[in-house]
Amino acid sequence: MDGNRNVYIMLTNTGTLFTKSIKKYTRAPYNHASISFDPDLQELYSFGRKNPSNPMNGGFVKEDIFEGTYSKYPETTCVIYRLEVSDRDIVKMKRVLNVFKKNQHKFLYNLLGVIGVSLKEPVEFSNSYFCSQFVAEILHRSGFRLWDKLSALVTPDDFRTNERLHQVYEGKLFEYGPVKDRFLEGG
């Protein structure tokens, strides 16, 4: 690989009513997935709440640990994985990500897709994603086929069981070294 680098996949459990509802069904410890291009999680993206106070308004988001949804849930638990990639892979991923960034107002949260996963039936709409579908789609469009299924059927738990992902940390989000250091420095 040319210039080995990493991307980071973070799975979280905020303990919100929505995640508790999903957890009852999935029995998985984490029910939200995000992708980051740095170990400090400063460049962290997903599909989720656009406004931390309004769970009904969802879509493409650049997540901010100190100002966004996570700031409202300080007991959030997480697991962080790294995937070794090349410089070229990063360029491809960021190119795909830029499509989301440039058109973020057009993207919606795919709530029906979440239901489809539980029925093992993909529910796909143009410009509509749920968190793990989005992360899987970024990877898939960049040449990483980590599963033999559609992105619309990938769950956060699928990341936990993928052998190509290497666990970096598991515990409380605000106790993760780089996040804790940033918090102590004032964000």
PDB file of C-alpha atoms in Angstrom:
ATOM      1  CA  MET A   1       0.000   0.000   0.000  1.00  0.00           C
ATOM      2  CA  ASP A   2       1.195   3.469  -0.753  1.00  0.00           C
ATOM      3  CA  GLY A   3       1.554   5.419   2.490  1.00  0.00           C
ATOM      4  CA  ASN A   4      -0.325   3.347   5.052  1.00  0.00           C
ATOM      5  CA  ARG A   5      -2.965   5.373   6.859  1.00  0.00           C
ATOM      6  CA  ASN A   6      -6.093   4.618   8.837  1.00  0.00           C
ATOM      7  CA  VAL A   7      -9.731   5.539   8.873  1.00  0.00           C
ATOM      8  CA  TYR A   8     -11.683   5.074  12.071  1.00  0.00           C
ATOM      9  CA  ILE A   9     -15.114   3.590  12.587  1.00  0.00           C
ATOM     10  CA  MET A  10     -16.772   4.554  15.852  1.00  0.00           C
ATOM     11  CA  LEU A  11     -19.808   2.716  17.187  1.00  0.00           C
ATOM     12  CA  THR A  12     -21.711   4.362  20.029  1.00  0.00           C
ATOM     13  CA  ASN A  13     -24.542   3.915  22.485  1.00  0.00           C
ATOM     14  CA  THR A  14     -25.857   7.219  23.827  1.00  0.00           C
ATOM     15  CA  GLY A  15     -28.602   5.615  25.880  1.00  0.00           C
ATOM     16  CA  THR A  16     -31.331   7.697  24.188  1.00  0.00           C
ATOM     17  CA  LEU A  17     -34.866   6.380  23.876  1.00  0.00           C
ATOM     18  CA  PHE A  18     -34.236   5.707  20.169  1.00  0.00           C
ATOM     19  CA  THR A  19     -31.070   3.686  20.799  1.00  0.00           C
ATOM     20  CA  LYS A  20     -32.720   1.825  23.693  1.00  0.00           C
ATOM     21  CA  SER A  21     -35.557   0.876  21.341  1.00  0.00           C
ATOM     22  CA  ILE A  22     -33.127  -0.379  18.700  1.00  0.00           C
ATOM     23  CA  LYS A  23     -31.055  -2.190  21.332  1.00  0.00           C
ATOM     24  CA  LYS A  24     -34.125  -4.105  22.560  1.00  0.00           C
ATOM     25  CA  TYR A  25     -34.477  -5.557  19.095  1.00  0.00           C
ATOM     26  CA  THR A  26     -30.823  -5.980  18.067  1.00  0.00           C
ATOM     27  CA  ARG A  27     -29.395  -6.921  21.464  1.00  0.00           C
ATOM     28  CA  ALA A  28     -26.218  -5.246  20.172  1.00  0.00           C
ATOM     29  CA  PRO A  29     -24.174  -3.043  22.524  1.00  0.00           C
ATOM     30  CA  TYR A  30     -23.817  -0.220  19.967  1.00  0.00           C
ATOM     31  CA  ASN A  31     -26.414   1.107  17.571  1.00  0.00           C
ATOM     32  CA  HIS A  32     -24.820   4.112  15.883  1.00  0.00           C
ATOM     33  CA  ALA A  33     -21.898   4.172  13.430  1.00  0.00           C
ATOM     34  CA  SER A  34     -19.661   7.063  12.352  1.00  0.00           C
ATOM     35  CA  ILE A  35     -16.534   7.375  10.234  1.00  0.00           C
ATOM     36  CA  SER A  36     -13.518   9.552  10.992  1.00  0.00           C
ATOM     37  CA  PHE A  37     -10.337  10.368   9.146  1.00  0.00           C
ATOM     38  CA  ASP A  38      -8.322  11.069  12.287  1.00  0.00           C
ATOM     39  CA  PRO A  39      -7.788   9.253  15.603  1.00  0.00           C
ATOM     40  CA  ASP A  40      -8.901  12.397  17.499  1.00  0.00           C
ATOM     41  CA  LEU A  41     -12.382  12.088  15.923  1.00  0.00           C
ATOM     42  CA  GLN A  42     -12.388  15.743  14.916  1.00  0.00           C
ATOM     43  CA  GLU A  43     -13.446  14.897  11.369  1.00  0.00           C
ATOM     44  CA  LEU A  44     -16.366  12.584  12.259  1.00  0.00           C
ATOM     45  CA  TYR A  45     -19.327  11.967   9.923  1.00  0.00           C
ATOM     46  CA  SER A  46     -22.565  10.018  10.003  1.00  0.00           C
ATOM     47  CA  PHE A  47     -26.308  10.153   9.517  1.00  0.00           C
ATOM     48  CA  GLY A  48     -28.078  11.159  12.685  1.00  0.00           C
ATOM     49  CA  ARG A  49     -29.589  14.127  14.503  1.00  0.00           C
ATOM     50  CA  LYS A  50     -29.013  17.464  12.833  1.00  0.00           C
ATOM     51  CA  ASN A  51     -30.019  19.179  16.069  1.00  0.00           C
ATOM     52  CA  PRO A  52     -29.031  17.495  19.362  1.00  0.00           C
ATOM     53  CA  SER A  53     -32.349  18.502  20.924  1.00  0.00           C
ATOM     54  CA  ASN A  54     -34.533  17.174  18.107  1.00  0.00           C
ATOM     55  CA  PRO A  55     -34.351  13.429  17.366  1.00  0.00           C
ATOM     56  CA  MET A  56     -36.916  13.791  14.573  1.00  0.00           C
ATOM     57  CA  ASN A  57     -34.714  15.981  12.336  1.00  0.00           C
ATOM     58  CA  GLY A  58     -32.071  13.670  10.924  1.00  0.00           C
ATOM     59  CA  GLY A  59     -29.737  13.515   7.967  1.00  0.00           C
ATOM     60  CA  PHE A  60     -26.075  13.850   7.023  1.00  0.00           C
ATOM     61  CA  VAL A  61     -24.068  15.337   9.888  1.00  0.00           C
ATOM     62  CA  LYS A  62     -20.520  16.278  10.745  1.00  0.00           C
ATOM     63  CA  GLU A  63     -20.569  15.160  14.351  1.00  0.00           C
ATOM     64  CA  ASP A  64     -18.996  17.341  17.017  1.00  0.00           C
ATOM     65  CA  ILE A  65     -18.310  15.472  20.235  1.00  0.00           C
ATOM     66  CA  PHE A  66     -18.242  18.621  22.373  1.00  0.00           C
ATOM     67  CA  GLU A  67     -21.063  20.634  20.783  1.00  0.00           C
ATOM     68  CA  GLY A  68     -23.340  18.052  19.156  1.00  0.00           C
ATOM     69  CA  THR A  69     -25.493  15.169  20.327  1.00  0.00           C
ATOM     70  CA  TYR A  70     -22.718  13.496  22.329  1.00  0.00           C
ATOM     71  CA  SER A  71     -22.365  16.604  24.500  1.00  0.00           C
ATOM     72  CA  LYS A  72     -25.917  15.951  25.737  1.00  0.00           C
ATOM     73  CA  TYR A  73     -25.069  12.341  26.643  1.00  0.00           C
ATOM     74  CA  PRO A  74     -21.821  12.345  28.653  1.00  0.00           C
ATOM     75  CA  GLU A  75     -22.234   8.656  29.577  1.00  0.00           C
ATOM     76  CA  THR A  76     -22.039   7.587  25.918  1.00  0.00           C
ATOM     77  CA  THR A  77     -20.126   4.341  25.468  1.00  0.00           C
ATOM     78  CA  CYS A  78     -18.214   3.506  22.318  1.00  0.00           C
ATOM     79  CA  VAL A  79     -15.903   1.170  20.520  1.00  0.00           C
ATOM     80  CA  ILE A  80     -13.445   2.542  17.967  1.00  0.00           C
ATOM     81  CA  TYR A  81     -11.901   0.526  15.163  1.00  0.00           C
ATOM     82  CA  ARG A  82      -9.243   1.377  12.634  1.00  0.00           C
ATOM     83  CA  LEU A  83      -9.074   0.194   9.069  1.00  0.00           C
ATOM     84  CA  GLU A  84      -5.681   0.354   7.369  1.00  0.00           C
ATOM     85  CA  VAL A  85      -5.938   2.118   4.030  1.00  0.00           C
ATOM     86  CA  SER A  86      -3.642   3.861   1.564  1.00  0.00           C
ATOM     87  CA  ASP A  87      -3.332   7.551   0.770  1.00  0.00           C
ATOM     88  CA  ARG A  88      -5.159   6.801  -2.469  1.00  0.00           C
ATOM     89  CA  ASP A  89      -8.024   5.146  -0.546  1.00  0.00           C
ATOM     90  CA  ILE A  90      -8.336   8.256   1.635  1.00  0.00           C
ATOM     91  CA  VAL A  91      -8.587  10.427  -1.488  1.00  0.00           C
ATOM     92  CA  LYS A  92     -11.362   8.155  -2.834  1.00  0.00           C
ATOM     93  CA  MET A  93     -13.265   8.198   0.470  1.00  0.00           C
ATOM     94  CA  LYS A  94     -13.023  11.966   0.788  1.00  0.00           C
ATOM     95  CA  ARG A  95     -14.225  12.344  -2.795  1.00  0.00           C
ATOM     96  CA  VAL A  96     -17.334  10.296  -1.932  1.00  0.00           C
ATOM     97  CA  LEU A  97     -17.732  12.208   1.330  1.00  0.00           C
ATOM     98  CA  ASN A  98     -17.571  15.530  -0.535  1.00  0.00           C
ATOM     99  CA  VAL A  99     -20.688  14.556  -2.491  1.00  0.00           C
ATOM    100  CA  PHE A 100     -22.504  14.266   0.848  1.00  0.00           C
ATOM    101  CA  LYS A 101     -21.016  17.519   2.139  1.00  0.00           C
ATOM    102  CA  LYS A 102     -21.905  19.525  -0.962  1.00  0.00           C
ATOM    103  CA  ASN A 103     -25.467  18.193  -1.053  1.00  0.00           C
ATOM    104  CA  GLN A 104     -26.121  17.727   2.651  1.00  0.00           C
ATOM    105  CA  HIS A 105     -29.425  19.624   2.518  1.00  0.00           C
ATOM    106  CA  LYS A 106     -30.743  16.994   0.064  1.00  0.00           C
ATOM    107  CA  PHE A 107     -30.066  13.993   2.318  1.00  0.00           C
ATOM    108  CA  LEU A 108     -32.571  12.514   4.745  1.00  0.00           C
ATOM    109  CA  TYR A 109     -32.368   9.958   7.531  1.00  0.00           C
ATOM    110  CA  ASN A 110     -33.577   6.565   6.255  1.00  0.00           C
ATOM    111  CA  LEU A 111     -35.810   5.477   9.153  1.00  0.00           C
ATOM    112  CA  LEU A 112     -37.604   2.962   6.940  1.00  0.00           C
ATOM    113  CA  GLY A 113     -34.202   1.508   6.101  1.00  0.00           C
ATOM    114  CA  VAL A 114     -33.632   0.783   9.789  1.00  0.00           C
ATOM    115  CA  ILE A 115     -36.901  -1.140   9.805  1.00  0.00           C
ATOM    116  CA  GLY A 116     -35.872  -2.881   6.580  1.00  0.00           C
ATOM    117  CA  VAL A 117     -32.680  -4.158   8.219  1.00  0.00           C
ATOM    118  CA  SER A 118     -34.743  -5.801  10.952  1.00  0.00           C
ATOM    119  CA  LEU A 119     -36.810  -7.523   8.250  1.00  0.00           C
ATOM    120  CA  LYS A 120     -33.662  -8.369   6.252  1.00  0.00           C
ATOM    121  CA  GLU A 121     -35.167  -6.461   3.334  1.00  0.00           C
ATOM    122  CA  PRO A 122     -33.222  -3.456   2.029  1.00  0.00           C
ATOM    123  CA  VAL A 123     -35.255  -0.266   1.898  1.00  0.00           C
ATOM    124  CA  GLU A 124     -33.391   2.251  -0.209  1.00  0.00           C
ATOM    125  CA  PHE A 125     -34.460   5.720  -1.240  1.00  0.00           C
ATOM    126  CA  SER A 126     -32.466   8.169  -3.269  1.00  0.00           C
ATOM    127  CA  ASN A 127     -30.517  10.501  -0.924  1.00  0.00           C
ATOM    128  CA  SER A 128     -31.649   8.685   2.207  1.00  0.00           C
ATOM    129  CA  TYR A 129     -29.345   6.782   4.573  1.00  0.00           C
ATOM    130  CA  PHE A 130     -29.094   5.533   8.125  1.00  0.00           C
ATOM    131  CA  CYS A 131     -25.779   5.640   9.999  1.00  0.00           C
ATOM    132  CA  SER A 132     -24.250   2.229   9.280  1.00  0.00           C
ATOM    133  CA  GLN A 133     -25.581   2.273   5.710  1.00  0.00           C
ATOM    134  CA  PHE A 134     -23.761   5.586   5.166  1.00  0.00           C
ATOM    135  CA  VAL A 135     -20.433   4.347   6.602  1.00  0.00           C
ATOM    136  CA  ALA A 136     -20.680   1.098   4.608  1.00  0.00           C
ATOM    137  CA  GLU A 137     -21.498   3.106   1.467  1.00  0.00           C
ATOM    138  CA  ILE A 138     -18.431   5.362   1.889  1.00  0.00           C
ATOM    139  CA  LEU A 139     -16.250   2.260   2.211  1.00  0.00           C
ATOM    140  CA  HIS A 140     -17.977   0.350  -0.590  1.00  0.00           C
ATOM    141  CA  ARG A 141     -17.814   3.224  -3.115  1.00  0.00           C
ATOM    142  CA  SER A 142     -14.109   3.559  -2.279  1.00  0.00           C
ATOM    143  CA  GLY A 143     -13.398  -0.086  -3.093  1.00  0.00           C
ATOM    144  CA  PHE A 144     -13.745  -1.693   0.335  1.00  0.00           C
ATOM    145  CA  ARG A 145     -16.208  -4.537   0.213  1.00  0.00           C
ATOM    146  CA  LEU A 146     -16.228  -5.721   3.792  1.00  0.00           C
ATOM    147  CA  TRP A 147     -19.473  -7.690   3.516  1.00  0.00           C
ATOM    148  CA  ASP A 148     -21.343  -9.729   0.931  1.00  0.00           C
ATOM    149  CA  LYS A 149     -24.488  -7.667   1.308  1.00  0.00           C
ATOM    150  CA  LEU A 150     -25.915  -4.322   0.325  1.00  0.00           C
ATOM    151  CA  SER A 151     -24.952  -1.259   2.373  1.00  0.00           C
ATOM    152  CA  ALA A 152     -28.678  -0.929   3.167  1.00  0.00           C
ATOM    153  CA  LEU A 153     -28.421  -4.152   5.211  1.00  0.00           C
ATOM    154  CA  VAL A 154     -25.223  -3.336   7.133  1.00  0.00           C
ATOM    155  CA  THR A 155     -25.733  -2.816  10.865  1.00  0.00           C
ATOM    156  CA  PRO A 156     -23.395  -1.251  13.408  1.00  0.00           C
ATOM    157  CA  ASP A 157     -22.857  -4.754  14.788  1.00  0.00           C
ATOM    158  CA  ASP A 158     -21.480  -5.879  11.411  1.00  0.00           C
ATOM    159  CA  PHE A 159     -18.497  -3.570  12.010  1.00  0.00           C
ATOM    160  CA  ARG A 160     -17.844  -5.251  15.369  1.00  0.00           C
ATOM    161  CA  THR A 161     -17.525  -8.649  13.747  1.00  0.00           C
ATOM    162  CA  ASN A 162     -15.455  -7.710  10.683  1.00  0.00           C
ATOM    163  CA  GLU A 163     -11.945  -9.150  10.822  1.00  0.00           C
ATOM    164  CA  ARG A 164     -10.417  -6.307   8.773  1.00  0.00           C
ATOM    165  CA  LEU A 165     -11.219  -3.787  11.503  1.00  0.00           C
ATOM    166  CA  HIS A 166      -8.842  -3.543  14.465  1.00  0.00           C
ATOM    167  CA  GLN A 167     -10.167  -2.377  17.815  1.00  0.00           C
ATOM    168  CA  VAL A 168      -8.443   0.738  19.165  1.00  0.00           C
ATOM    169  CA  TYR A 169     -10.592   1.529  22.217  1.00  0.00           C
ATOM    170  CA  GLU A 170     -13.733   0.506  24.064  1.00  0.00           C
ATOM    171  CA  GLY A 171     -15.285   2.386  26.960  1.00  0.00           C
ATOM    172  CA  LYS A 172     -16.806   5.778  27.698  1.00  0.00           C
ATOM    173  CA  LEU A 173     -16.413   8.200  24.799  1.00  0.00           C
ATOM    174  CA  PHE A 174     -15.230  11.061  27.003  1.00  0.00           C
ATOM    175  CA  GLU A 175     -12.542   8.811  28.517  1.00  0.00           C
ATOM    176  CA  TYR A 176     -11.007   7.948  25.128  1.00  0.00           C
ATOM    177  CA  GLY A 177      -7.476   9.418  25.311  1.00  0.00           C
ATOM    178  CA  PRO A 178      -7.562  11.847  22.356  1.00  0.00           C
ATOM    179  CA  VAL A 179     -11.086  13.050  23.217  1.00  0.00           C
ATOM    180  CA  LYS A 180     -10.221  13.433  26.897  1.00  0.00           C
ATOM    181  CA  ASP A 181      -7.063  15.382  25.982  1.00  0.00           C
ATOM    182  CA  ARG A 182      -9.049  17.727  23.712  1.00  0.00           C
ATOM    183  CA  PHE A 183     -11.644  18.222  26.444  1.00  0.00           C
ATOM    184  CA  LEU A 184      -8.952  19.141  28.976  1.00  0.00           C
ATOM    185  CA  GLU A 185      -7.468  21.576  26.456  1.00  0.00           C
ATOM    186  CA  GLY A 186     -10.860  23.204  26.053  1.00  0.00           C
ATOM    187  CA  GLY A 187     -12.250  21.343  22.990  1.00  0.00           C
TER     188      GLY A 187
END
